[in-house]
mmCIF file of C-alpha atoms in Angstrom:
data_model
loop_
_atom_site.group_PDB
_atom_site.id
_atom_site.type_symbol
_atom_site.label_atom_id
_atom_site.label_comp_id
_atom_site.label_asym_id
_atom_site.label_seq_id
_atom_site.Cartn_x
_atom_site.Cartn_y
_atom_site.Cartn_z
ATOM 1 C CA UNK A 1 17.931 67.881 73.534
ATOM 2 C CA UNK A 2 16.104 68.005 77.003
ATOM 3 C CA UNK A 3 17.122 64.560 77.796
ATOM 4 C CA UNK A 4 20.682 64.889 76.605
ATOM 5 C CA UNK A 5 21.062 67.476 79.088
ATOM 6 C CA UNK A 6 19.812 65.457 81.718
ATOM 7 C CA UNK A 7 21.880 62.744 81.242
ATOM 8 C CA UNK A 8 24.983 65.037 80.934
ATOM 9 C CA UNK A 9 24.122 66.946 84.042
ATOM 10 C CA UNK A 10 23.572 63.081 86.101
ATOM 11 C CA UNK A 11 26.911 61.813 84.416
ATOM 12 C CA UNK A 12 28.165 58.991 86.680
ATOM 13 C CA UNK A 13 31.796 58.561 87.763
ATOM 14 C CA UNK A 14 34.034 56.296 89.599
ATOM 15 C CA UNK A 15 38.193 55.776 90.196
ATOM 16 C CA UNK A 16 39.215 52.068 90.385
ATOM 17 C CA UNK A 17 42.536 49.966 89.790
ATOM 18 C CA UNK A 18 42.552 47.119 86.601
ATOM 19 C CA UNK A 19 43.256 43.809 88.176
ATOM 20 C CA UNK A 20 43.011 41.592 84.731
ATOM 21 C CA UNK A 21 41.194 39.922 82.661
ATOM 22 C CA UNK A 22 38.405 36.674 82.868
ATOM 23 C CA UNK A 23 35.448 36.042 81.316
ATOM 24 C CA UNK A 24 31.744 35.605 82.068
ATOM 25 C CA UNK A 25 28.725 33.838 80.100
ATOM 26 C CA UNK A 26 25.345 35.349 79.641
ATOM 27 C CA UNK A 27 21.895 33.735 80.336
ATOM 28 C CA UNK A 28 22.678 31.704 76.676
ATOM 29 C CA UNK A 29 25.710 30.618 77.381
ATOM 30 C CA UNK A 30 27.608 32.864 75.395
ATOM 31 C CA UNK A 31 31.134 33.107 76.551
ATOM 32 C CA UNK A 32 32.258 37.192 77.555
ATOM 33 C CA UNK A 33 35.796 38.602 77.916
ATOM 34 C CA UNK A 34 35.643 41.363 80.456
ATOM 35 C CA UNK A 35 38.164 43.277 82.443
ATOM 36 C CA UNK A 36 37.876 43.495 86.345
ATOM 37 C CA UNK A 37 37.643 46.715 88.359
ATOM 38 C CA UNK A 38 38.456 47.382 91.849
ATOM 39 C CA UNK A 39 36.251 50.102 91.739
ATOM 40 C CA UNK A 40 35.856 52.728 94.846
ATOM 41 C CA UNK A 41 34.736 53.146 97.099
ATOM 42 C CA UNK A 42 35.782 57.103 96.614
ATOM 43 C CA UNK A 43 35.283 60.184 98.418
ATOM 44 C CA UNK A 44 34.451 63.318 97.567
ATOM 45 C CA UNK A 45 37.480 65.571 99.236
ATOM 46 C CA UNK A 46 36.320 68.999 96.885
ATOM 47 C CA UNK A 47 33.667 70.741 95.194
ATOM 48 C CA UNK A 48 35.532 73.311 92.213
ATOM 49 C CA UNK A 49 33.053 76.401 91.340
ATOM 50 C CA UNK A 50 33.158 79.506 88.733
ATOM 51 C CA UNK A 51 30.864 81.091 91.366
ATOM 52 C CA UNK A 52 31.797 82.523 95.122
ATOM 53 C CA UNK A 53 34.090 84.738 97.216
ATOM 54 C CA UNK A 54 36.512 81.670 98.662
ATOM 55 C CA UNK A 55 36.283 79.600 95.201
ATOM 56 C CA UNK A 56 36.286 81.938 92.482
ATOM 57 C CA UNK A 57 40.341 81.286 91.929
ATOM 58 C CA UNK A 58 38.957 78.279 90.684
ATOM 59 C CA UNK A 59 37.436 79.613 87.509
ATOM 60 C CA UNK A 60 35.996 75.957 86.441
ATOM 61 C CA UNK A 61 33.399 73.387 88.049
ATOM 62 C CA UNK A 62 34.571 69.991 89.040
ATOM 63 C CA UNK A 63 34.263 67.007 91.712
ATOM 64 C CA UNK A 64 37.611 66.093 93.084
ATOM 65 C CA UNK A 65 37.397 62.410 94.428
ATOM 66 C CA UNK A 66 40.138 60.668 96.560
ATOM 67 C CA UNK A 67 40.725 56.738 96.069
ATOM 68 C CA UNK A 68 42.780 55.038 98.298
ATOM 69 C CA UNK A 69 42.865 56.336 101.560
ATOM 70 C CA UNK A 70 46.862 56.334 102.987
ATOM 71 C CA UNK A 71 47.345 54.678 106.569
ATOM 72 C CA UNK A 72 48.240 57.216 109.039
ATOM 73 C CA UNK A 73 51.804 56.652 109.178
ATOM 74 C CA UNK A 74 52.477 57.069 105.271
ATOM 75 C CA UNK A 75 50.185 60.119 105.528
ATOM 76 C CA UNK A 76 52.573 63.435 104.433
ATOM 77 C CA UNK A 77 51.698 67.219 106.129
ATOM 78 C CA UNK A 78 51.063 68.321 102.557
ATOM 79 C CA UNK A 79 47.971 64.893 102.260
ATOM 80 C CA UNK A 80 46.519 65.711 105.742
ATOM 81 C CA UNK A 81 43.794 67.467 104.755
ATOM 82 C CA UNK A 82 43.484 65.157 101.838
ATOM 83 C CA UNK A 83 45.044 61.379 103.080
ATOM 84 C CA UNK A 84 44.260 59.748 100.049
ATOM 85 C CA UNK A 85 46.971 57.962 97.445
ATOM 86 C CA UNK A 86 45.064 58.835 94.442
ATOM 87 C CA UNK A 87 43.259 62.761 93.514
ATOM 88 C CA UNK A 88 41.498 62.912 90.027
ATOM 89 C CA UNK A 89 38.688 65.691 89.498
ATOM 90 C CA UNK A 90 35.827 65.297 87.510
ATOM 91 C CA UNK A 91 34.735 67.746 84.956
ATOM 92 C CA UNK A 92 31.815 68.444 82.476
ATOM 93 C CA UNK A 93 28.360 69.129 82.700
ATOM 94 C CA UNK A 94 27.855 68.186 86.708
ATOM 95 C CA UNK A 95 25.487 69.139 89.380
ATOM 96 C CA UNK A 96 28.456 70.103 91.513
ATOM 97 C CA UNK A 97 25.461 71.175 93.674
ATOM 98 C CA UNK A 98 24.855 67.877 94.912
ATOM 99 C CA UNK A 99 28.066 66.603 96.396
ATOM 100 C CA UNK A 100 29.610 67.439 99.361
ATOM 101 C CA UNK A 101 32.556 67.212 101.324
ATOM 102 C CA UNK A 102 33.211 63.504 102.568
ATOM 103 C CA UNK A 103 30.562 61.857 100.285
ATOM 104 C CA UNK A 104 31.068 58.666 99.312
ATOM 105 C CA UNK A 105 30.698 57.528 95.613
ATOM 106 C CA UNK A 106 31.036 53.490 95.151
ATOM 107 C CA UNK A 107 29.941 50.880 92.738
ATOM 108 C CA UNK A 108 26.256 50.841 93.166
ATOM 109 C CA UNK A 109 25.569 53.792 91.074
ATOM 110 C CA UNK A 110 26.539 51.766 88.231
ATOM 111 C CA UNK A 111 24.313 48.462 86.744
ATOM 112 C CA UNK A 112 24.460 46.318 84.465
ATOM 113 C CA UNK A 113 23.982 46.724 80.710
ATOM 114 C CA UNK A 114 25.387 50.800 81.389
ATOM 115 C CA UNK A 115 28.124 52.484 78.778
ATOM 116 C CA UNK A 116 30.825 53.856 80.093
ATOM 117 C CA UNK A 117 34.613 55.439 79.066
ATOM 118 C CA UNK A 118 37.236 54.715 80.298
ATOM 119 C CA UNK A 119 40.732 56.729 80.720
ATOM 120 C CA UNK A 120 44.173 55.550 81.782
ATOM 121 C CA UNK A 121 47.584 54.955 81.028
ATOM 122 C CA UNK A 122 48.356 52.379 78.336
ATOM 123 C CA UNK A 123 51.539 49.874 78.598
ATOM 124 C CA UNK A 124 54.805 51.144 77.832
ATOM 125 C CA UNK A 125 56.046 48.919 75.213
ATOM 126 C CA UNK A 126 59.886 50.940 75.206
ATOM 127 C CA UNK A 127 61.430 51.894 72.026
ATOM 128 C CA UNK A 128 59.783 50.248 68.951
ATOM 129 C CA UNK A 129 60.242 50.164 65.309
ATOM 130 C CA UNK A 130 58.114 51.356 62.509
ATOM 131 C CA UNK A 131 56.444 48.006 61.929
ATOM 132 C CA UNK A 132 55.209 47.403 65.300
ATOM 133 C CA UNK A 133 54.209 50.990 66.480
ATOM 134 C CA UNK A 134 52.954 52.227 63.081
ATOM 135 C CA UNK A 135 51.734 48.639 61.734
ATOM 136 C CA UNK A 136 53.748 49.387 58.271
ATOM 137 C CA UNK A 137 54.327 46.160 56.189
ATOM 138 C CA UNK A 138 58.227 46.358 55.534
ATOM 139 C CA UNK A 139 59.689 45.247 52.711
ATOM 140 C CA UNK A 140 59.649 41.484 51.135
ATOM 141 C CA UNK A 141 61.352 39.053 52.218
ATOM 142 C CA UNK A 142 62.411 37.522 48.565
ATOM 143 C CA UNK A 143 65.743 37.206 47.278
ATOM 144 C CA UNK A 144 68.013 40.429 47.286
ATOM 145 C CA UNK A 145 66.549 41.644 50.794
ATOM 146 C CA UNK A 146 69.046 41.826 53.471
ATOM 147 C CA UNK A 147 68.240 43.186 56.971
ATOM 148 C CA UNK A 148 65.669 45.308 55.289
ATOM 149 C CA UNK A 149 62.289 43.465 56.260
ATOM 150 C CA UNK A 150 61.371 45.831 58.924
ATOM 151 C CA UNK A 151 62.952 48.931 57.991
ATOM 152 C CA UNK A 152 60.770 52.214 57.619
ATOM 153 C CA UNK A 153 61.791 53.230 53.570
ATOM 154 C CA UNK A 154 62.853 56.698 52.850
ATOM 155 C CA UNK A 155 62.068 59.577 55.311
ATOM 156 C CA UNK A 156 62.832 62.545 53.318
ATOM 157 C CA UNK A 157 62.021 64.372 50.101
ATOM 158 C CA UNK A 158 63.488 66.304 47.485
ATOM 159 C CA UNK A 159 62.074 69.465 48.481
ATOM 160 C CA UNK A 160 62.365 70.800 51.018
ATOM 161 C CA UNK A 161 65.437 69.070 51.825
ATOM 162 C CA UNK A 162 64.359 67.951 55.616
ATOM 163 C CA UNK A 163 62.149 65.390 57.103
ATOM 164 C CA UNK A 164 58.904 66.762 57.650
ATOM 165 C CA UNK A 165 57.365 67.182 61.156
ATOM 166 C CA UNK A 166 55.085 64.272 61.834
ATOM 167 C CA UNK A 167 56.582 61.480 60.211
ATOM 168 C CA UNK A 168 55.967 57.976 61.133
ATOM 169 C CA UNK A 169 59.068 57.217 62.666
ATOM 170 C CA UNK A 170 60.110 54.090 65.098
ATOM 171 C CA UNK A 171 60.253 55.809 68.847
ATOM 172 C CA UNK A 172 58.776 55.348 72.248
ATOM 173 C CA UNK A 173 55.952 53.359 71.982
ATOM 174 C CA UNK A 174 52.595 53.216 74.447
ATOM 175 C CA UNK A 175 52.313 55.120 78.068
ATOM 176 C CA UNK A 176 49.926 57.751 76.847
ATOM 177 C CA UNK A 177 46.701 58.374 78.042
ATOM 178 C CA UNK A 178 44.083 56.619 76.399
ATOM 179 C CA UNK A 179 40.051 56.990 76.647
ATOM 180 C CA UNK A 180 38.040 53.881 75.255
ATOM 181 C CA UNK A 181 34.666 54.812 74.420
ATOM 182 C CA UNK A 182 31.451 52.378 74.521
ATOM 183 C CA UNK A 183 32.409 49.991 76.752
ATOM 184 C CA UNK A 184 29.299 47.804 78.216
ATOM 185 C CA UNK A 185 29.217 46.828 81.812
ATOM 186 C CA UNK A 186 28.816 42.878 82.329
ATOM 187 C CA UNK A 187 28.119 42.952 86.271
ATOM 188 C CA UNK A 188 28.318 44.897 88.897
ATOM 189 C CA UNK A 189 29.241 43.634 92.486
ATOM 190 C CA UNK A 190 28.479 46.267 95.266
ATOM 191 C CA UNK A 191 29.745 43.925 98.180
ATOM 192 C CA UNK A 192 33.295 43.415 96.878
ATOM 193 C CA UNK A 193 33.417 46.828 94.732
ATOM 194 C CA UNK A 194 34.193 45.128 91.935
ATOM 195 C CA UNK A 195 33.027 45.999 88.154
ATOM 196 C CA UNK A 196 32.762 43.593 85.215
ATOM 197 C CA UNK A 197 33.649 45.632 81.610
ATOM 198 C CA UNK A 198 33.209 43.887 78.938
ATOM 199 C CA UNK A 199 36.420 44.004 76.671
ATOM 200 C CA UNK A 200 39.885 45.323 77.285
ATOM 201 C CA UNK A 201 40.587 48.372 78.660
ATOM 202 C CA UNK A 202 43.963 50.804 78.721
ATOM 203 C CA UNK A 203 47.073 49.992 80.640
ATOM 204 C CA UNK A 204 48.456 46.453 83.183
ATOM 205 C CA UNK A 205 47.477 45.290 85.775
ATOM 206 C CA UNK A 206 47.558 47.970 88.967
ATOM 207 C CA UNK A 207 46.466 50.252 86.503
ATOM 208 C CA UNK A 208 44.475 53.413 88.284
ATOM 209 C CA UNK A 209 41.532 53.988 85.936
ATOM 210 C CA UNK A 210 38.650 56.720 85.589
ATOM 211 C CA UNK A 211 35.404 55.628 84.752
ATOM 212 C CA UNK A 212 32.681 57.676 83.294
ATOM 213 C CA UNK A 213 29.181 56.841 82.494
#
């Protein structure tokens, strides 16, 4: 317990943008599909407390991190205090005690061989039938069937007399927020802040992303 709590309280975290996919090969030659990071480098821009006179509106602890500092002529009076294209805090179990103001968080806190999650914003695939966003079979396609393969079968019962809430149905399909869990980090490159996951992760390309580790 001790050392889960230590590891909770020195949780790692990063903002970054997916650029695509490549692949690597390890000291035997094995062949490794990763996804590339641009990741940081971030700053800190606020500490969130439950604690204190000015921050106690707050009611929660949390890092907020800026990524993507704006050029001073797309910088808005609302971002001056804040000039940065991208805010995300970060919550949990975190020494908030040990950022500050201005910080800078980049790549190097990460190596290789770490686990990680990451969140973002999966593809938007528009409006998609049963068979492709649910992964039903459809019907066969043997004599008698006509324009039937992919339909989604009866959607109702005999009582009550409605469609239930919750039914598989074909509708918007992807852009959701999605966290992928266990993901291994292949290599790490400090000099062009660049991060090596293996396998996919959520969204395309231009993707902003939120690493935790």
């Amino acid at each position: 317990m001790p050392g889960f709590l230590l590891s909770a309280i020195n949780m790692k975290f990063i903002l970054g943008i997916k650029l695509g996919m490549t692949q690597v090969f390890d000291e035997k030659g094995n062949q490794i599909p990763v996804t590339l990071i641009e990741a940081g480098p971030c700053y800190v821009t606020q500490t969130k407390n439950k604690i204190g006179a000015e921050q106690a509106k707050d009611g929660y602890e949390a890092v907020q991190v800026g990524f993507q500092k704006l050029k001073e002529k797309k910088v808005k009076k609302s971002q001056k205090s804040k000039p940065f294209k991208h805010l995300r805090e970060f919550k949990g179990d975190i020494d908030i005690s040990k950022y500050k103001a201005g910080e800078e968080i980049d790549v190097s806190i990460f190596h290789e061989g770490d686990i990680v999650k990451i969140s973002g914003v999966s593809k938007g695939k528009g409006f998609a039938g049963v068979v492709k966003r649910w992964k039903f079979k459809g019907r066969s396609s043997t004599h008698g069937t006509k324009h039937e393969e992919r339909t989604g079968g009866s959607v109702g019962c005999s009582f009550p007399e409605r469609v239930i809430k919750g039914r598989k149905m074909a509708g918007r399909m992807g852009h959701e927020r999605t966290t992928i869990k266990n993901l291994k980090i292949a290599k790490v490159s400090p000099e062009e802040n660049l991060l090596a996951v293996k396998g996919a992760v959520p969204g395309k390309k231009g993707t902003l992303l939120e690493i935790r580790g």
